[in-house]
mmCIF file of C-alpha atoms in Angstrom:
data_model
loop_
_atom_site.group_PDB
_atom_site.id
_atom_site.type_symbol
_atom_site.label_atom_id
_atom_site.label_comp_id
_atom_site.label_asym_id
_atom_site.label_seq_id
_atom_site.Cartn_x
_atom_site.Cartn_y
_atom_site.Cartn_z
ATOM 1 C CA MET A 22 81.261 109.714 120.377
ATOM 2 C CA PHE A 23 85.038 109.859 120.831
ATOM 3 C CA PRO A 24 87.377 112.704 119.900
ATOM 4 C CA GLU A 25 89.899 111.698 117.243
ATOM 5 C CA GLY A 26 92.594 109.415 118.617
ATOM 6 C CA THR A 27 90.759 108.675 121.874
ATOM 7 C CA GLY A 28 88.450 105.902 120.684
ATOM 8 C CA PRO A 29 87.416 103.756 117.702
ATOM 9 C CA ALA A 30 86.614 105.694 114.517
ATOM 10 C CA PRO A 31 83.171 105.166 112.938
ATOM 11 C CA ASP A 32 84.651 104.349 109.508
ATOM 12 C CA PRO A 33 88.435 104.002 109.835
ATOM 13 C CA ALA A 34 89.177 102.990 106.226
ATOM 14 C CA GLY A 35 86.855 105.624 104.792
ATOM 15 C CA SER A 36 86.768 105.636 100.993
ATOM 16 C CA HIS A 37 90.407 104.635 100.517
ATOM 17 C CA PHE A 38 89.511 101.155 99.270
ATOM 18 C CA GLU A 39 87.105 99.741 96.726
ATOM 19 C CA ARG A 40 83.647 98.853 97.898
ATOM 20 C CA ARG A 41 83.041 95.124 98.147
ATOM 21 C CA ILE A 42 80.506 92.713 99.537
ATOM 22 C CA ARG A 43 80.909 92.863 103.301
ATOM 23 C CA SER A 44 80.879 89.716 105.427
ATOM 24 C CA PHE A 45 79.696 91.719 108.430
ATOM 25 C CA GLN A 46 77.159 94.375 109.259
ATOM 26 C CA PRO A 47 77.599 96.953 112.040
ATOM 27 C CA ARG A 48 75.372 96.308 115.045
ATOM 28 C CA ARG A 49 73.998 99.377 116.737
ATOM 29 C CA SER A 50 73.470 99.125 120.475
ATOM 30 C CA ARG A 51 73.993 101.353 123.466
ATOM 31 C CA VAL A 52 77.481 101.771 124.893
ATOM 32 C CA THR A 53 77.349 101.596 128.672
ATOM 33 C CA THR A 54 79.131 104.070 130.906
ATOM 34 C CA GLY A 55 81.718 101.434 131.850
ATOM 35 C CA GLN A 56 82.388 100.511 128.232
ATOM 36 C CA ALA A 57 82.735 104.148 127.190
ATOM 37 C CA ASP A 58 85.123 104.789 130.065
ATOM 38 C CA ALA A 59 87.249 101.769 129.088
ATOM 39 C CA LEU A 60 87.402 102.950 125.485
ATOM 40 C CA LYS A 61 88.452 106.473 126.453
ATOM 41 C CA ARG A 62 91.098 105.253 128.908
ATOM 42 C CA LEU A 63 92.498 102.260 127.056
ATOM 43 C CA TRP A 64 91.986 102.811 123.337
ATOM 44 C CA PRO A 65 95.146 104.950 122.938
ATOM 45 C CA LYS A 66 97.122 102.150 124.630
ATOM 46 C CA TRP A 67 95.532 98.910 123.388
ATOM 47 C CA GLY A 68 93.292 99.885 120.463
ATOM 48 C CA LEU A 69 93.880 100.550 116.783
ATOM 49 C CA ASP A 70 91.776 101.540 113.793
ATOM 50 C CA ILE A 71 91.990 99.510 110.603
ATOM 51 C CA ASP A 72 92.613 102.314 108.142
ATOM 52 C CA GLY A 73 94.759 100.329 105.708
ATOM 53 C CA GLN A 74 97.342 103.117 105.584
ATOM 54 C CA CYS A 75 100.277 101.425 107.333
ATOM 55 C CA THR A 76 101.888 98.083 108.088
ATOM 56 C CA LEU A 77 101.607 96.937 111.680
ATOM 57 C CA ASP A 78 104.742 95.918 113.528
ATOM 58 C CA LEU A 79 103.471 93.029 115.630
ATOM 59 C CA ALA A 80 106.753 92.816 117.520
ATOM 60 C CA GLU A 81 106.202 96.370 118.766
ATOM 61 C CA LEU A 82 102.546 95.758 119.497
ATOM 62 C CA PHE A 83 103.057 92.607 121.561
ATOM 63 C CA GLY A 84 106.777 92.084 122.177
ATOM 64 C CA SER A 85 109.500 90.635 119.985
ATOM 65 C CA ASP A 86 109.167 87.013 121.123
ATOM 66 C CA CYS A 87 105.379 86.871 121.327
ATOM 67 C CA PRO A 88 103.467 84.690 118.841
ATOM 68 C CA VAL A 89 100.326 86.441 117.596
ATOM 69 C CA VAL A 90 96.903 84.990 116.809
ATOM 70 C CA LEU A 91 94.269 86.967 114.893
ATOM 71 C CA GLU A 92 90.690 86.595 116.122
ATOM 72 C CA ILE A 93 87.972 87.849 113.776
ATOM 73 C CA GLY A 94 84.702 88.704 115.496
ATOM 74 C CA PHE A 95 84.856 88.479 119.291
ATOM 75 C CA GLY A 96 81.382 89.629 120.303
ATOM 76 C CA MET A 97 81.491 90.906 123.869
ATOM 77 C CA GLY A 98 84.995 89.506 124.373
ATOM 78 C CA GLU A 99 84.420 87.099 127.275
ATOM 79 C CA ALA A 100 85.935 84.095 125.476
ATOM 80 C CA THR A 101 88.812 86.191 124.146
ATOM 81 C CA ALA A 102 89.668 87.348 127.655
ATOM 82 C CA GLN A 103 89.556 83.777 128.959
ATOM 83 C CA MET A 104 91.892 82.547 126.225
ATOM 84 C CA ALA A 105 94.280 85.443 126.845
ATOM 85 C CA ALA A 106 94.354 84.651 130.563
ATOM 86 C CA ALA A 107 94.980 80.957 129.936
ATOM 87 C CA ASP A 108 97.845 81.655 127.498
ATOM 88 C CA PRO A 109 99.566 84.905 128.516
ATOM 89 C CA GLY A 110 102.548 84.191 126.255
ATOM 90 C CA THR A 111 100.427 84.525 123.108
ATOM 91 C CA GLY A 112 99.240 87.869 121.766
ATOM 92 C CA ILE A 113 95.649 88.111 120.557
ATOM 93 C CA LEU A 114 94.841 90.696 117.896
ATOM 94 C CA ALA A 115 91.046 90.801 118.238
ATOM 95 C CA VAL A 116 88.993 92.434 115.452
ATOM 96 C CA ASP A 117 85.370 93.548 115.583
ATOM 97 C CA VAL A 118 83.146 96.464 114.602
ATOM 98 C CA HIS A 119 80.843 96.314 117.638
ATOM 99 C CA THR A 120 81.683 99.293 119.862
ATOM 100 C CA PRO A 121 80.100 97.918 123.081
ATOM 101 C CA GLY A 122 82.063 94.691 122.607
ATOM 102 C CA GLN A 123 85.286 96.607 122.047
ATOM 103 C CA GLY A 124 84.753 98.521 125.275
ATOM 104 C CA ASN A 125 83.816 95.376 127.176
ATOM 105 C CA LEU A 126 86.913 93.484 126.029
ATOM 106 C CA LEU A 127 89.192 96.383 126.939
ATOM 107 C CA ASN A 128 87.530 96.549 130.341
ATOM 108 C CA LEU A 129 88.022 92.797 130.875
ATOM 109 C CA ALA A 130 91.673 93.045 129.820
ATOM 110 C CA ASP A 131 92.309 95.936 132.185
ATOM 111 C CA ARG A 132 90.439 94.405 135.108
ATOM 112 C CA ASN A 133 92.238 91.060 134.780
ATOM 113 C CA GLY A 134 95.699 92.433 133.959
ATOM 114 C CA LEU A 135 95.736 90.982 130.435
ATOM 115 C CA SER A 136 98.433 92.836 128.543
ATOM 116 C CA ASN A 137 98.436 90.371 125.622
ATOM 117 C CA ILE A 138 95.251 91.704 123.965
ATOM 118 C CA ARG A 139 95.006 94.380 121.277
ATOM 119 C CA VAL A 140 91.609 95.446 119.947
ATOM 120 C CA ALA A 141 91.280 96.384 116.270
ATOM 121 C CA ASN A 142 88.314 98.284 114.876
ATOM 122 C CA GLY A 143 87.204 97.790 111.291
ATOM 123 C CA ASP A 144 87.290 95.402 108.359
ATOM 124 C CA ALA A 145 89.396 92.279 108.928
ATOM 125 C CA ILE A 146 89.944 91.889 105.178
ATOM 126 C CA ILE A 147 91.633 95.291 104.985
ATOM 127 C CA LEU A 148 93.696 94.392 108.052
ATOM 128 C CA LEU A 149 94.901 91.151 106.450
ATOM 129 C CA ARG A 150 95.465 92.560 102.989
ATOM 130 C CA GLU A 151 96.940 95.979 103.748
ATOM 131 C CA MET A 152 98.314 96.022 107.286
ATOM 132 C CA LEU A 153 99.811 92.625 108.146
ATOM 133 C CA PRO A 154 103.151 91.410 106.729
ATOM 134 C CA PRO A 155 103.384 88.025 104.997
ATOM 135 C CA ALA A 156 103.787 85.010 107.295
ATOM 136 C CA SER A 157 103.323 87.130 110.418
ATOM 137 C CA LEU A 158 100.508 85.254 112.192
ATOM 138 C CA ASP A 159 100.744 82.124 114.320
ATOM 139 C CA GLY A 160 97.032 81.412 114.144
ATOM 140 C CA LEU A 161 93.609 82.575 112.998
ATOM 141 C CA ARG A 162 90.333 82.172 114.903
ATOM 142 C CA VAL A 163 86.872 82.711 113.428
ATOM 143 C CA TYR A 164 84.277 81.764 116.018
ATOM 144 C CA PHE A 165 80.556 81.904 115.245
ATOM 145 C CA PRO A 166 80.688 84.265 112.263
ATOM 146 C CA ASP A 167 77.430 85.532 110.817
ATOM 147 C CA PRO A 168 76.008 82.487 108.942
ATOM 148 C CA TRP A 169 74.036 84.608 106.474
ATOM 149 C CA PRO A 170 71.446 81.803 106.251
ATOM 150 C CA LYS A 171 69.510 83.038 103.199
ATOM 151 C CA THR A 172 70.803 81.567 99.952
ATOM 152 C CA ARG A 173 71.116 84.956 98.291
ATOM 153 C CA HIS A 174 73.398 86.074 101.136
ATOM 154 C CA HIS A 175 75.791 83.105 101.101
ATOM 155 C CA LYS A 176 78.270 85.227 99.138
ATOM 156 C CA ARG A 177 78.657 87.331 102.297
ATOM 157 C CA ARG A 178 80.002 84.478 104.392
ATOM 158 C CA ILE A 179 83.599 85.127 105.402
ATOM 159 C CA ILE A 180 84.903 81.574 104.960
ATOM 160 C CA GLN A 181 85.288 81.531 101.184
ATOM 161 C CA PRO A 182 88.160 80.369 98.925
ATOM 162 C CA GLU A 183 89.314 83.951 98.296
ATOM 163 C CA PHE A 184 89.473 84.704 102.023
ATOM 164 C CA LEU A 185 91.456 81.535 102.697
ATOM 165 C CA THR A 186 93.947 82.402 99.955
ATOM 166 C CA LEU A 187 94.526 85.809 101.540
ATOM 167 C CA ALA A 188 94.727 84.376 105.058
ATOM 168 C CA ALA A 189 97.238 81.749 103.938
ATOM 169 C CA THR A 190 99.698 84.456 102.881
ATOM 170 C CA ARG A 191 99.633 85.968 106.378
ATOM 171 C CA LEU A 192 99.890 82.691 108.317
ATOM 172 C CA LYS A 193 103.194 81.055 109.120
ATOM 173 C CA PRO A 194 103.666 77.452 107.956
ATOM 174 C CA GLY A 195 102.149 75.185 110.582
ATOM 175 C CA ALA A 196 99.817 77.894 111.914
ATOM 176 C CA LEU A 197 96.277 76.802 112.721
ATOM 177 C CA ILE A 198 93.028 78.239 111.438
ATOM 178 C CA HIS A 199 90.237 77.422 113.865
ATOM 179 C CA CYS A 200 86.586 77.966 112.944
ATOM 180 C CA ALA A 201 83.460 77.207 114.935
ATOM 181 C CA THR A 202 79.779 77.571 114.085
ATOM 182 C CA ASP A 203 76.426 76.344 115.344
ATOM 183 C CA TRP A 204 74.840 76.705 111.909
ATOM 184 C CA GLU A 205 75.182 73.257 110.363
ATOM 185 C CA PRO A 206 74.868 74.237 106.666
ATOM 186 C CA TYR A 207 77.643 76.788 107.200
ATOM 187 C CA ALA A 208 79.769 74.178 108.952
ATOM 188 C CA GLU A 209 79.378 71.942 105.912
ATOM 189 C CA GLN A 210 80.460 74.790 103.614
ATOM 190 C CA MET A 211 83.445 75.601 105.851
ATOM 191 C CA LEU A 212 84.565 71.981 105.784
ATOM 192 C CA GLU A 213 84.154 71.815 102.013
ATOM 193 C CA VAL A 214 86.111 74.974 101.168
ATOM 194 C CA LEU A 215 88.864 74.346 103.721
ATOM 195 C CA THR A 216 89.321 70.759 102.546
ATOM 196 C CA ALA A 217 89.515 71.868 98.908
ATOM 197 C CA HIS A 218 92.010 74.663 99.536
ATOM 198 C CA PRO A 219 95.592 73.681 98.629
ATOM 199 C CA ASP A 220 97.194 75.752 101.403
ATOM 200 C CA PHE A 221 95.484 73.984 104.304
ATOM 201 C CA GLU A 222 95.220 70.469 105.657
ATOM 202 C CA ASN A 223 92.741 69.071 108.153
ATOM 203 C CA THR A 224 94.219 68.163 111.536
ATOM 204 C CA GLN A 225 91.615 65.382 111.790
ATOM 205 C CA GLU A 226 92.784 62.168 110.146
ATOM 206 C CA ASP A 227 89.226 61.271 109.181
ATOM 207 C CA GLY A 228 88.871 64.598 107.348
ATOM 208 C CA GLY A 229 85.937 65.738 109.463
ATOM 209 C CA TYR A 230 85.171 68.082 112.324
ATOM 210 C CA THR A 231 87.297 68.237 115.453
ATOM 211 C CA PRO A 232 86.043 67.967 119.037
ATOM 212 C CA ARG A 233 85.946 71.367 120.759
ATOM 213 C CA PRO A 234 89.540 72.022 121.885
ATOM 214 C CA ALA A 235 89.968 72.731 125.582
ATOM 215 C CA PHE A 236 91.492 76.138 124.781
ATOM 216 C CA ARG A 237 88.244 77.405 123.212
ATOM 217 C CA PRO A 238 85.886 78.380 126.042
ATOM 218 C CA ARG A 239 82.186 77.757 125.714
ATOM 219 C CA THR A 240 80.650 81.165 125.181
ATOM 220 C CA ARG A 241 77.326 82.517 126.394
ATOM 221 C CA PHE A 242 76.190 82.736 122.776
ATOM 222 C CA GLU A 243 77.178 79.103 122.251
ATOM 223 C CA GLY A 244 75.282 78.059 125.359
ATOM 224 C CA GLN A 245 72.148 79.770 124.096
ATOM 225 C CA GLY A 246 72.444 77.878 120.835
ATOM 226 C CA LEU A 247 72.946 74.557 122.601
ATOM 227 C CA ASP A 248 69.854 75.238 124.714
ATOM 228 C CA LYS A 249 67.913 75.585 121.447
ATOM 229 C CA GLY A 250 69.213 72.239 120.199
ATOM 230 C CA HIS A 251 71.915 73.601 117.894
ATOM 231 C CA VAL A 252 74.976 71.453 117.171
ATOM 232 C CA VAL A 253 78.338 73.213 117.345
ATOM 233 C CA HIS A 254 81.063 72.162 114.913
ATOM 234 C CA ASP A 255 84.764 73.026 115.279
ATOM 235 C CA LEU A 256 87.169 72.894 112.339
ATOM 236 C CA LEU A 257 90.923 72.931 112.861
ATOM 237 C CA PHE A 258 93.130 73.179 109.776
ATOM 238 C CA ARG A 259 96.888 73.686 109.478
ATOM 239 C CA ARG A 260 98.695 76.058 107.102
ATOM 240 C CA MET A 261 100.849 73.879 104.902
ATOM 241 C CA GLN A 262 104.423 74.687 103.936
ATOM 242 C CA PRO A 263 104.211 76.866 100.792
ATOM 243 C CA GLU A 264 105.983 75.632 97.700
ATOM 244 C CA THR A 265 109.281 77.360 96.959
ATOM 245 C CA ALA A 266 109.319 79.305 93.712
ATOM 246 C CA GLY A 267 111.613 77.767 91.128
ATOM 247 C CA PRO A 268 114.180 79.586 88.962
ATOM 248 C CA GLY A 269 112.568 82.432 87.080
ATOM 249 C CA GLU A 270 109.342 82.140 89.098
ATOM 250 C CA THR A 271 108.018 84.707 91.520
ATOM 251 C CA THR A 272 105.536 84.498 94.310
ATOM 252 C CA GLY A 273 102.129 86.024 93.714
ATOM 253 C CA PRO A 274 100.977 89.380 95.089
ATOM 254 C CA GLY A 275 100.717 89.361 98.848
ATOM 255 C CA GLU A 276 102.427 85.989 99.221
ATOM 256 C CA PRO A 277 105.511 85.374 101.356
ATOM 257 C CA GLY A 278 108.399 86.794 99.387
ATOM 258 C CA ASP A 279 106.428 89.763 98.109
ATOM 259 C CA THR A 280 108.502 92.815 98.965
ATOM 260 C CA ALA A 281 105.835 95.432 98.318
ATOM 261 C CA ALA A 282 104.916 96.562 101.806
ATOM 262 C CA PRO A 283 101.978 98.959 102.033
ATOM 263 C CA GLY A 284 102.687 102.185 103.866
ATOM 264 C CA LYS A 285 104.791 102.829 106.876
ATOM 265 C CA THR A 286 105.238 101.003 110.149
ATOM 266 C CA ALA A 287 102.672 101.718 112.863
ATOM 267 C CA ARG A 288 103.000 101.412 116.586
ATOM 268 C CA THR A 289 100.141 101.296 119.036
ATOM 269 C CA GLY A 290 100.732 101.033 122.748
ATOM 270 C CA GLU A 291 103.687 99.532 124.556
ATOM 271 C CA PRO A 292 104.930 95.936 124.484
ATOM 272 C CA PRO A 293 103.389 93.921 127.295
ATOM 273 C CA THR A 294 105.379 93.264 130.404
ATOM 274 C CA ALA A 295 106.313 89.691 131.127
ATOM 275 C CA PRO A 296 103.491 87.903 132.953
#
């Protein structure tokens, strides 16, 4: 659909990385004229493909003093745009594989003057593992991920111990991971694996779910679920201070302190102007 460099690539990582069980599946739907126009105009400025071939410089993407939150799966981007507007001093690196949603979010950002959004196309695991430096994120948001309700598909759910271990290496101490789902069995699994993980602690003293924070807008998708009688659960956990390696010890691969940086530095777009 888009000439190289002018829009999201259909398979940005290609065959560079091992095949694994995916936590997402591409959704095919028609790209509107407005979405296609936004992608062609704004992708070179605010978009990036997750090819796993370079390390992103978040200071160049968003500005040197801008904290950055990673959002995995933003749908059509309405909630992302609202959060960006409410907190212009925070950069949002929003990841999805849905082309109409990518175009819609770019259009919303452009129309509302939101220079603190960058849209990433591809696999969030490759982004975390290959393209983000250790301790570079100030937060992680995973709102309404695919619940994969069938038992045989539970292994595809993104909130798993291995994912949390990877995410912990990219989050600064004190950073928040915020999950939300309207699928109660998945909420129970999220709470179980987050509670058991040694790198995170629940912000709720009772060890349970948190009331929906005011900064997370109620989405259209969420409203549809509530109309059907679904119960939405929010989970808010904090990245704990990692233990310092003792004499003769080293940090594990990909953990803060690991000096092996994959690839070269990448730059996409210009730093945002002050709001």
